[in-house]
């Protein structure tokens, strides 16, 4: 994102405090947001578009950003950019193959749905499990990094990952996809 684009975002904010807070948010999270978008879209231009759209969503809701606990802010931003990337996929009607990070789970199914269907099934998981699984499977984060980002112990993260995978398998079974 160029300085000109950042300046446009800052112009949308009223107070100097909000502008300072947004600059810090951008500095701290834009790279992980770019990696997230790129992991979904596999195209740097589309990923940049997703990041820009995500930051627009952040600006639209900036008055409520202080309501989000600090430990959840990174995950919230990752989810926003991921959703924007999925919107771009849907708009362009692209279907992407499963990534290497899905290899273990993909090996458990003989007839996996298209990527967008997979995302819809994944979205049925409770937020606590989905966030941990996204960080692990989509972003490739270590258990320690996920624990740090979510403010949990590694044991709690492993529990969420295990339960999330079990629920995802159950959802697959309900949809007639054999694990």
JSON list of C-alpha atoms in Angstrom, two decimals:
[
{"chain": "A", "resi": 1, "resn": "UNK", "atom": "CA", "xyz": [0.00, 0.00, 0.00]},
{"chain": "A", "resi": 2, "resn": "UNK", "atom": "CA", "xyz": [1.43, 3.33, -0.98]},
{"chain": "A", "resi": 3, "resn": "UNK", "atom": "CA", "xyz": [1.73, 6.42, 1.19]},
{"chain": "A", "resi": 4, "resn": "UNK", "atom": "CA", "xyz": [-0.93, 8.05, -1.01]},
{"chain": "A", "resi": 5, "resn": "UNK", "atom": "CA", "xyz": [-3.44, 5.30, -0.19]},
{"chain": "A", "resi": 6, "resn": "UNK", "atom": "CA", "xyz": [-2.58, 5.52, 3.50]},
{"chain": "A", "resi": 7, "resn": "UNK", "atom": "CA", "xyz": [-3.11, 9.29, 3.31]},
{"chain": "A", "resi": 8, "resn": "UNK", "atom": "CA", "xyz": [-6.56, 8.74, 1.83]},
{"chain": "A", "resi": 9, "resn": "UNK", "atom": "CA", "xyz": [-7.48, 6.45, 4.69]},
{"chain": "A", "resi": 10, "resn": "UNK", "atom": "CA", "xyz": [-6.19, 8.94, 7.23]},
{"chain": "A", "resi": 11, "resn": "UNK", "atom": "CA", "xyz": [-8.21, 11.72, 5.59]},
{"chain": "A", "resi": 12, "resn": "UNK", "atom": "CA", "xyz": [-11.36, 9.73, 6.33]},
{"chain": "A", "resi": 13, "resn": "UNK", "atom": "CA", "xyz": [-10.62, 9.87, 10.05]},
{"chain": "A", "resi": 14, "resn": "UNK", "atom": "CA", "xyz": [-11.49, 12.96, 12.03]},
{"chain": "A", "resi": 15, "resn": "UNK", "atom": "CA", "xyz": [-9.28, 13.19, 15.09]},
{"chain": "A", "resi": 16, "resn": "UNK", "atom": "CA", "xyz": [-5.51, 13.16, 15.32]},
{"chain": "A", "resi": 17, "resn": "UNK", "atom": "CA", "xyz": [-5.82, 10.39, 17.91]},
{"chain": "A", "resi": 18, "resn": "UNK", "atom": "CA", "xyz": [-7.75, 8.20, 15.45]},
{"chain": "A", "resi": 19, "resn": "UNK", "atom": "CA", "xyz": [-5.18, 8.91, 12.74]},
{"chain": "A", "resi": 20, "resn": "UNK", "atom": "CA", "xyz": [-2.35, 7.94, 15.06]},
{"chain": "A", "resi": 21, "resn": "UNK", "atom": "CA", "xyz": [-4.18, 4.79, 16.15]},
{"chain": "A", "resi": 22, "resn": "UNK", "atom": "CA", "xyz": [-4.87, 3.83, 12.51]},
{"chain": "A", "resi": 23, "resn": "UNK", "atom": "CA", "xyz": [-1.21, 4.36, 11.51]},
{"chain": "A", "resi": 24, "resn": "UNK", "atom": "CA", "xyz": [-0.15, 2.03, 14.33]},
{"chain": "A", "resi": 25, "resn": "UNK", "atom": "CA", "xyz": [-2.78, -0.53, 13.36]},
{"chain": "A", "resi": 26, "resn": "UNK", "atom": "CA", "xyz": [-1.61, -0.37, 9.74]},
{"chain": "A", "resi": 27, "resn": "UNK", "atom": "CA", "xyz": [2.07, -0.63, 10.68]},
{"chain": "A", "resi": 28, "resn": "UNK", "atom": "CA", "xyz": [1.48, -3.56, 12.97]},
{"chain": "A", "resi": 29, "resn": "UNK", "atom": "CA", "xyz": [-0.93, -5.68, 10.89]},
{"chain": "A", "resi": 30, "resn": "UNK", "atom": "CA", "xyz": [-0.73, -4.85, 7.19]},
{"chain": "A", "resi": 31, "resn": "UNK", "atom": "CA", "xyz": [1.88, -7.53, 6.41]},
{"chain": "A", "resi": 32, "resn": "UNK", "atom": "CA", "xyz": [-0.07, -10.35, 8.05]},
{"chain": "A", "resi": 33, "resn": "UNK", "atom": "CA", "xyz": [-3.17, -9.11, 6.24]},
{"chain": "A", "resi": 34, "resn": "UNK", "atom": "CA", "xyz": [-1.30, -9.17, 2.92]},
{"chain": "A", "resi": 35, "resn": "UNK", "atom": "CA", "xyz": [-0.07, -12.72, 3.60]},
{"chain": "A", "resi": 36, "resn": "UNK", "atom": "CA", "xyz": [-3.59, -13.80, 4.50]},
{"chain": "A", "resi": 37, "resn": "UNK", "atom": "CA", "xyz": [-5.09, -12.34, 1.33]},
{"chain": "A", "resi": 38, "resn": "UNK", "atom": "CA", "xyz": [-2.30, -13.81, -0.80]},
{"chain": "A", "resi": 39, "resn": "UNK", "atom": "CA", "xyz": [-2.84, -17.24, 0.77]},
{"chain": "A", "resi": 40, "resn": "UNK", "atom": "CA", "xyz": [-6.48, -17.14, -0.36]},
{"chain": "A", "resi": 41, "resn": "UNK", "atom": "CA", "xyz": [-6.11, -15.40, -3.71]},
{"chain": "A", "resi": 42, "resn": "UNK", "atom": "CA", "xyz": [-2.65, -16.40, -4.98]},
{"chain": "A", "resi": 43, "resn": "UNK", "atom": "CA", "xyz": [-2.38, -13.13, -6.89]},
{"chain": "A", "resi": 44, "resn": "UNK", "atom": "CA", "xyz": [-0.53, -10.10, -5.49]},
{"chain": "A", "resi": 45, "resn": "UNK", "atom": "CA", "xyz": [-2.83, -7.58, -7.21]},
{"chain": "A", "resi": 46, "resn": "UNK", "atom": "CA", "xyz": [-5.98, -9.26, -5.95]},
{"chain": "A", "resi": 47, "resn": "UNK", "atom": "CA", "xyz": [-4.42, -9.60, -2.50]},
{"chain": "A", "resi": 48, "resn": "UNK", "atom": "CA", "xyz": [-3.67, -5.87, -2.43]},
{"chain": "A", "resi": 49, "resn": "UNK", "atom": "CA", "xyz": [-7.28, -5.16, -3.43]},
{"chain": "A", "resi": 50, "resn": "UNK", "atom": "CA", "xyz": [-8.50, -7.35, -0.56]},
{"chain": "A", "resi": 51, "resn": "UNK", "atom": "CA", "xyz": [-6.23, -5.56, 1.92]},
{"chain": "A", "resi": 52, "resn": "UNK", "atom": "CA", "xyz": [-7.42, -2.16, 0.73]},
{"chain": "A", "resi": 53, "resn": "UNK", "atom": "CA", "xyz": [-11.06, -3.23, 1.03]},
{"chain": "A", "resi": 54, "resn": "UNK", "atom": "CA", "xyz": [-10.38, -4.62, 4.49]},
{"chain": "A", "resi": 55, "resn": "UNK", "atom": "CA", "xyz": [-8.87, -1.33, 5.63]},
{"chain": "A", "resi": 56, "resn": "UNK", "atom": "CA", "xyz": [-11.92, 0.47, 4.25]},
{"chain": "A", "resi": 57, "resn": "UNK", "atom": "CA", "xyz": [-14.11, -1.79, 6.43]},
{"chain": "A", "resi": 58, "resn": "UNK", "atom": "CA", "xyz": [-11.88, -0.95, 9.40]},
{"chain": "A", "resi": 59, "resn": "UNK", "atom": "CA", "xyz": [-12.28, 2.79, 8.74]},
{"chain": "A", "resi": 60, "resn": "UNK", "atom": "CA", "xyz": [-16.07, 2.37, 8.42]},
{"chain": "A", "resi": 61, "resn": "UNK", "atom": "CA", "xyz": [-16.15, 0.79, 11.88]},
{"chain": "A", "resi": 62, "resn": "UNK", "atom": "CA", "xyz": [-13.28, 2.69, 13.45]},
{"chain": "A", "resi": 63, "resn": "UNK", "atom": "CA", "xyz": [-15.47, 4.31, 16.10]},
{"chain": "A", "resi": 64, "resn": "UNK", "atom": "CA", "xyz": [-16.00, 0.84, 17.60]},
{"chain": "A", "resi": 65, "resn": "UNK", "atom": "CA", "xyz": [-12.43, -0.44, 17.35]},
{"chain": "A", "resi": 66, "resn": "UNK", "atom": "CA", "xyz": [-11.74, 0.22, 21.02]},
{"chain": "A", "resi": 67, "resn": "UNK", "atom": "CA", "xyz": [-14.46, -2.32, 21.87]},
{"chain": "A", "resi": 68, "resn": "UNK", "atom": "CA", "xyz": [-12.25, -5.11, 20.50]},
{"chain": "A", "resi": 69, "resn": "UNK", "atom": "CA", "xyz": [-9.86, -6.53, 23.09]},
{"chain": "A", "resi": 70, "resn": "UNK", "atom": "CA", "xyz": [-6.25, -5.93, 22.11]},
{"chain": "A", "resi": 71, "resn": "UNK", "atom": "CA", "xyz": [-5.52, -9.66, 22.05]},
{"chain": "A", "resi": 72, "resn": "UNK", "atom": "CA", "xyz": [-8.33, -10.19, 19.49]},
{"chain": "A", "resi": 73, "resn": "UNK", "atom": "CA", "xyz": [-7.52, -7.28, 17.19]},
{"chain": "A", "resi": 74, "resn": "UNK", "atom": "CA", "xyz": [-5.08, -9.18, 14.96]},
{"chain": "A", "resi": 75, "resn": "UNK", "atom": "CA", "xyz": [-7.50, -12.07, 14.52]},
{"chain": "A", "resi": 76, "resn": "UNK", "atom": "CA", "xyz": [-10.33, -9.65, 13.78]},
{"chain": "A", "resi": 77, "resn": "UNK", "atom": "CA", "xyz": [-8.28, -7.99, 11.04]},
{"chain": "A", "resi": 78, "resn": "UNK", "atom": "CA", "xyz": [-7.25, -11.34, 9.57]},
{"chain": "A", "resi": 79, "resn": "UNK", "atom": "CA", "xyz": [-10.89, -12.40, 9.41]},
{"chain": "A", "resi": 80, "resn": "UNK", "atom": "CA", "xyz": [-11.89, -9.14, 7.71]},
{"chain": "A", "resi": 81, "resn": "UNK", "atom": "CA", "xyz": [-9.21, -9.47, 5.03]},
{"chain": "A", "resi": 82, "resn": "UNK", "atom": "CA", "xyz": [-9.97, -13.15, 4.56]},
{"chain": "A", "resi": 83, "resn": "UNK", "atom": "CA", "xyz": [-13.64, -12.34, 4.04]},
{"chain": "A", "resi": 84, "resn": "UNK", "atom": "CA", "xyz": [-12.73, -9.62, 1.54]},
{"chain": "A", "resi": 85, "resn": "UNK", "atom": "CA", "xyz": [-10.51, -12.09, -0.32]},
{"chain": "A", "resi": 86, "resn": "UNK", "atom": "CA", "xyz": [-13.36, -14.61, -0.43]},
{"chain": "A", "resi": 87, "resn": "UNK", "atom": "CA", "xyz": [-15.66, -11.90, -1.76]},
{"chain": "A", "resi": 88, "resn": "UNK", "atom": "CA", "xyz": [-13.18, -11.25, -4.56]},
{"chain": "A", "resi": 89, "resn": "UNK", "atom": "CA", "xyz": [-13.09, -14.98, -5.31]},
{"chain": "A", "resi": 90, "resn": "UNK", "atom": "CA", "xyz": [-16.87, -15.16, -5.46]},
{"chain": "A", "resi": 91, "resn": "UNK", "atom": "CA", "xyz": [-17.09, -12.09, -7.64]},
{"chain": "A", "resi": 92, "resn": "UNK", "atom": "CA", "xyz": [-14.65, -13.56, -10.09]},
{"chain": "A", "resi": 93, "resn": "UNK", "atom": "CA", "xyz": [-16.13, -17.05, -9.73]},
{"chain": "A", "resi": 94, "resn": "UNK", "atom": "CA", "xyz": [-12.72, -18.56, -9.22]},
{"chain": "A", "resi": 95, "resn": "UNK", "atom": "CA", "xyz": [-12.20, -21.96, -7.72]},
{"chain": "A", "resi": 96, "resn": "UNK", "atom": "CA", "xyz": [-8.86, -22.55, -6.10]},
{"chain": "A", "resi": 97, "resn": "UNK", "atom": "CA", "xyz": [-7.25, -25.89, -5.31]},
{"chain": "A", "resi": 98, "resn": "UNK", "atom": "CA", "xyz": [-6.60, -26.77, -1.70]},
{"chain": "A", "resi": 99, "resn": "UNK", "atom": "CA", "xyz": [-3.32, -25.52, -0.31]},
{"chain": "A", "resi": 100, "resn": "UNK", "atom": "CA", "xyz": [-0.55, -27.59, 1.17]},
{"chain": "A", "resi": 101, "resn": "UNK", "atom": "CA", "xyz": [-1.71, -26.54, 4.63]},
{"chain": "A", "resi": 102, "resn": "UNK", "atom": "CA", "xyz": [-4.87, -28.53, 4.02]},
{"chain": "A", "resi": 103, "resn": "UNK", "atom": "CA", "xyz": [-2.99, -31.68, 2.99]},
{"chain": "A", "resi": 104, "resn": "UNK", "atom": "CA", "xyz": [-3.69, -33.65, 6.17]},
{"chain": "A", "resi": 105, "resn": "UNK", "atom": "CA", "xyz": [-7.36, -32.83, 6.08]},
{"chain": "A", "resi": 106, "resn": "UNK", "atom": "CA", "xyz": [-7.61, -33.24, 2.31]},
{"chain": "A", "resi": 107, "resn": "UNK", "atom": "CA", "xyz": [-6.18, -36.74, 2.58]},
{"chain": "A", "resi": 108, "resn": "UNK", "atom": "CA", "xyz": [-9.17, -37.72, 4.70]},
{"chain": "A", "resi": 109, "resn": "UNK", "atom": "CA", "xyz": [-11.68, -37.09, 1.95]},
{"chain": "A", "resi": 110, "resn": "UNK", "atom": "CA", "xyz": [-12.08, -38.68, -1.46]},
{"chain": "A", "resi": 111, "resn": "UNK", "atom": "CA", "xyz": [-14.48, -36.10, -2.87]},
{"chain": "A", "resi": 112, "resn": "UNK", "atom": "CA", "xyz": [-13.69, -32.62, -1.54]},
{"chain": "A", "resi": 113, "resn": "UNK", "atom": "CA", "xyz": [-16.00, -29.77, -2.52]},
{"chain": "A", "resi": 114, "resn": "UNK", "atom": "CA", "xyz": [-14.88, -26.75, -4.49]},
{"chain": "A", "resi": 115, "resn": "UNK", "atom": "CA", "xyz": [-12.96, -24.12, -2.55]},
{"chain": "A", "resi": 116, "resn": "UNK", "atom": "CA", "xyz": [-15.95, -21.81, -2.07]},
{"chain": "A", "resi": 117, "resn": "UNK", "atom": "CA", "xyz": [-18.04, -24.70, -0.74]},
{"chain": "A", "resi": 118, "resn": "UNK", "atom": "CA", "xyz": [-15.20, -25.57, 1.61]},
{"chain": "A", "resi": 119, "resn": "UNK", "atom": "CA", "xyz": [-15.16, -21.99, 2.90]},
{"chain": "A", "resi": 120, "resn": "UNK", "atom": "CA", "xyz": [-18.91, -22.11, 3.52]},
{"chain": "A", "resi": 121, "resn": "UNK", "atom": "CA", "xyz": [-18.56, -25.36, 5.47]},
{"chain": "A", "resi": 122, "resn": "UNK", "atom": "CA", "xyz": [-15.65, -23.90, 7.43]},
{"chain": "A", "resi": 123, "resn": "UNK", "atom": "CA", "xyz": [-17.76, -20.82, 8.26]},
{"chain": "A", "resi": 124, "resn": "UNK", "atom": "CA", "xyz": [-20.22, -23.05, 10.12]},
{"chain": "A", "resi": 125, "resn": "UNK", "atom": "CA", "xyz": [-17.65, -23.67, 12.85]},
{"chain": "A", "resi": 126, "resn": "UNK", "atom": "CA", "xyz": [-17.91, -21.66, 16.08]},
{"chain": "A", "resi": 127, "resn": "UNK", "atom": "CA", "xyz": [-15.60, -18.62, 15.98]},
{"chain": "A", "resi": 128, "resn": "UNK", "atom": "CA", "xyz": [-13.26, -19.97, 18.67]},
{"chain": "A", "resi": 129, "resn": "UNK", "atom": "CA", "xyz": [-12.45, -23.11, 16.69]},
{"chain": "A", "resi": 130, "resn": "UNK", "atom": "CA", "xyz": [-12.53, -21.46, 13.27]},
{"chain": "A", "resi": 131, "resn": "UNK", "atom": "CA", "xyz": [-10.05, -18.76, 14.27]},
{"chain": "A", "resi": 132, "resn": "UNK", "atom": "CA", "xyz": [-7.52, -21.28, 15.57]},
{"chain": "A", "resi": 133, "resn": "UNK", "atom": "CA", "xyz": [-7.93, -23.52, 12.52]},
{"chain": "A", "resi": 134, "resn": "UNK", "atom": "CA", "xyz": [-7.59, -20.60, 10.11]},
{"chain": "A", "resi": 135, "resn": "UNK", "atom": "CA", "xyz": [-4.40, -19.46, 11.78]},
{"chain": "A", "resi": 136, "resn": "UNK", "atom": "CA", "xyz": [-2.99, -22.99, 11.65]},
{"chain": "A", "resi": 137, "resn": "UNK", "atom": "CA", "xyz": [-4.21, -24.25, 8.28]},
{"chain": "A", "resi": 138, "resn": "UNK", "atom": "CA", "xyz": [-4.50, -21.09, 6.20]},
{"chain": "A", "resi": 139, "resn": "UNK", "atom": "CA", "xyz": [-1.80, -18.88, 7.66]},
{"chain": "A", "resi": 140, "resn": "UNK", "atom": "CA", "xyz": [0.54, -21.69, 8.68]},
{"chain": "A", "resi": 141, "resn": "UNK", "atom": "CA", "xyz": [1.17, -20.27, 12.15]},
{"chain": "A", "resi": 142, "resn": "UNK", "atom": "CA", "xyz": [2.75, -22.40, 14.85]},
{"chain": "A", "resi": 143, "resn": "UNK", "atom": "CA", "xyz": [0.79, -23.41, 17.92]},
{"chain": "A", "resi": 144, "resn": "UNK", "atom": "CA", "xyz": [2.96, -21.06, 19.99]},
{"chain": "A", "resi": 145, "resn": "UNK", "atom": "CA", "xyz": [2.21, -18.13, 17.68]},
{"chain": "A", "resi": 146, "resn": "UNK", "atom": "CA", "xyz": [-1.52, -18.85, 17.72]},
{"chain": "A", "resi": 147, "resn": "UNK", "atom": "CA", "xyz": [-1.42, -19.07, 21.53]},
{"chain": "A", "resi": 148, "resn": "UNK", "atom": "CA", "xyz": [0.35, -15.72, 21.72]},
{"chain": "A", "resi": 149, "resn": "UNK", "atom": "CA", "xyz": [-2.07, -14.05, 19.28]},
{"chain": "A", "resi": 150, "resn": "UNK", "atom": "CA", "xyz": [-5.17, -15.38, 21.02]},
{"chain": "A", "resi": 151, "resn": "UNK", "atom": "CA", "xyz": [-3.86, -14.98, 24.56]},
{"chain": "A", "resi": 152, "resn": "UNK", "atom": "CA", "xyz": [-4.18, -18.71, 25.27]},
{"chain": "A", "resi": 153, "resn": "UNK", "atom": "CA", "xyz": [-1.89, -21.51, 26.38]},
{"chain": "A", "resi": 154, "resn": "UNK", "atom": "CA", "xyz": [-0.52, -23.86, 23.74]},
{"chain": "A", "resi": 155, "resn": "UNK", "atom": "CA", "xyz": [-2.54, -26.63, 25.35]},
{"chain": "A", "resi": 156, "resn": "UNK", "atom": "CA", "xyz": [-5.74, -24.61, 24.89]},
{"chain": "A", "resi": 157, "resn": "UNK", "atom": "CA", "xyz": [-4.84, -23.96, 21.25]},
{"chain": "A", "resi": 158, "resn": "UNK", "atom": "CA", "xyz": [-4.23, -27.67, 20.66]},
{"chain": "A", "resi": 159, "resn": "UNK", "atom": "CA", "xyz": [-7.60, -28.43, 22.23]},
{"chain": "A", "resi": 160, "resn": "UNK", "atom": "CA", "xyz": [-9.34, -25.89, 19.98]},
{"chain": "A", "resi": 161, "resn": "UNK", "atom": "CA", "xyz": [-7.57, -27.29, 16.92]},
{"chain": "A", "resi": 162, "resn": "UNK", "atom": "CA", "xyz": [-8.55, -30.84, 17.80]},
{"chain": "A", "resi": 163, "resn": "UNK", "atom": "CA", "xyz": [-12.17, -29.98, 18.57]},
{"chain": "A", "resi": 164, "resn": "UNK", "atom": "CA", "xyz": [-12.39, -27.75, 15.49]},
{"chain": "A", "resi": 165, "resn": "UNK", "atom": "CA", "xyz": [-11.15, -30.55, 13.23]},
{"chain": "A", "resi": 166, "resn": "UNK", "atom": "CA", "xyz": [-13.64, -32.95, 14.83]},
{"chain": "A", "resi": 167, "resn": "UNK", "atom": "CA", "xyz": [-16.51, -30.51, 14.26]},
{"chain": "A", "resi": 168, "resn": "UNK", "atom": "CA", "xyz": [-15.37, -29.93, 10.69]},
{"chain": "A", "resi": 169, "resn": "UNK", "atom": "CA", "xyz": [-15.36, -33.69, 10.08]},
{"chain": "A", "resi": 170, "resn": "UNK", "atom": "CA", "xyz": [-18.90, -33.85, 11.52]},
{"chain": "A", "resi": 171, "resn": "UNK", "atom": "CA", "xyz": [-20.01, -31.04, 9.21]},
{"chain": "A", "resi": 172, "resn": "UNK", "atom": "CA", "xyz": [-18.46, -32.91, 6.26]},
{"chain": "A", "resi": 173, "resn": "UNK", "atom": "CA", "xyz": [-20.33, -36.06, 7.25]},
{"chain": "A", "resi": 174, "resn": "UNK", "atom": "CA", "xyz": [-23.61, -34.12, 7.50]},
{"chain": "A", "resi": 175, "resn": "UNK", "atom": "CA", "xyz": [-23.01, -32.84, 3.97]},
{"chain": "A", "resi": 176, "resn": "UNK", "atom": "CA", "xyz": [-22.32, -36.35, 2.70]},
{"chain": "A", "resi": 177, "resn": "UNK", "atom": "CA", "xyz": [-18.59, -35.91, 2.28]},
{"chain": "A", "resi": 178, "resn": "UNK", "atom": "CA", "xyz": [-16.80, -39.00, 3.52]},
{"chain": "A", "resi": 179, "resn": "UNK", "atom": "CA", "xyz": [-13.91, -38.34, 5.90]}
]
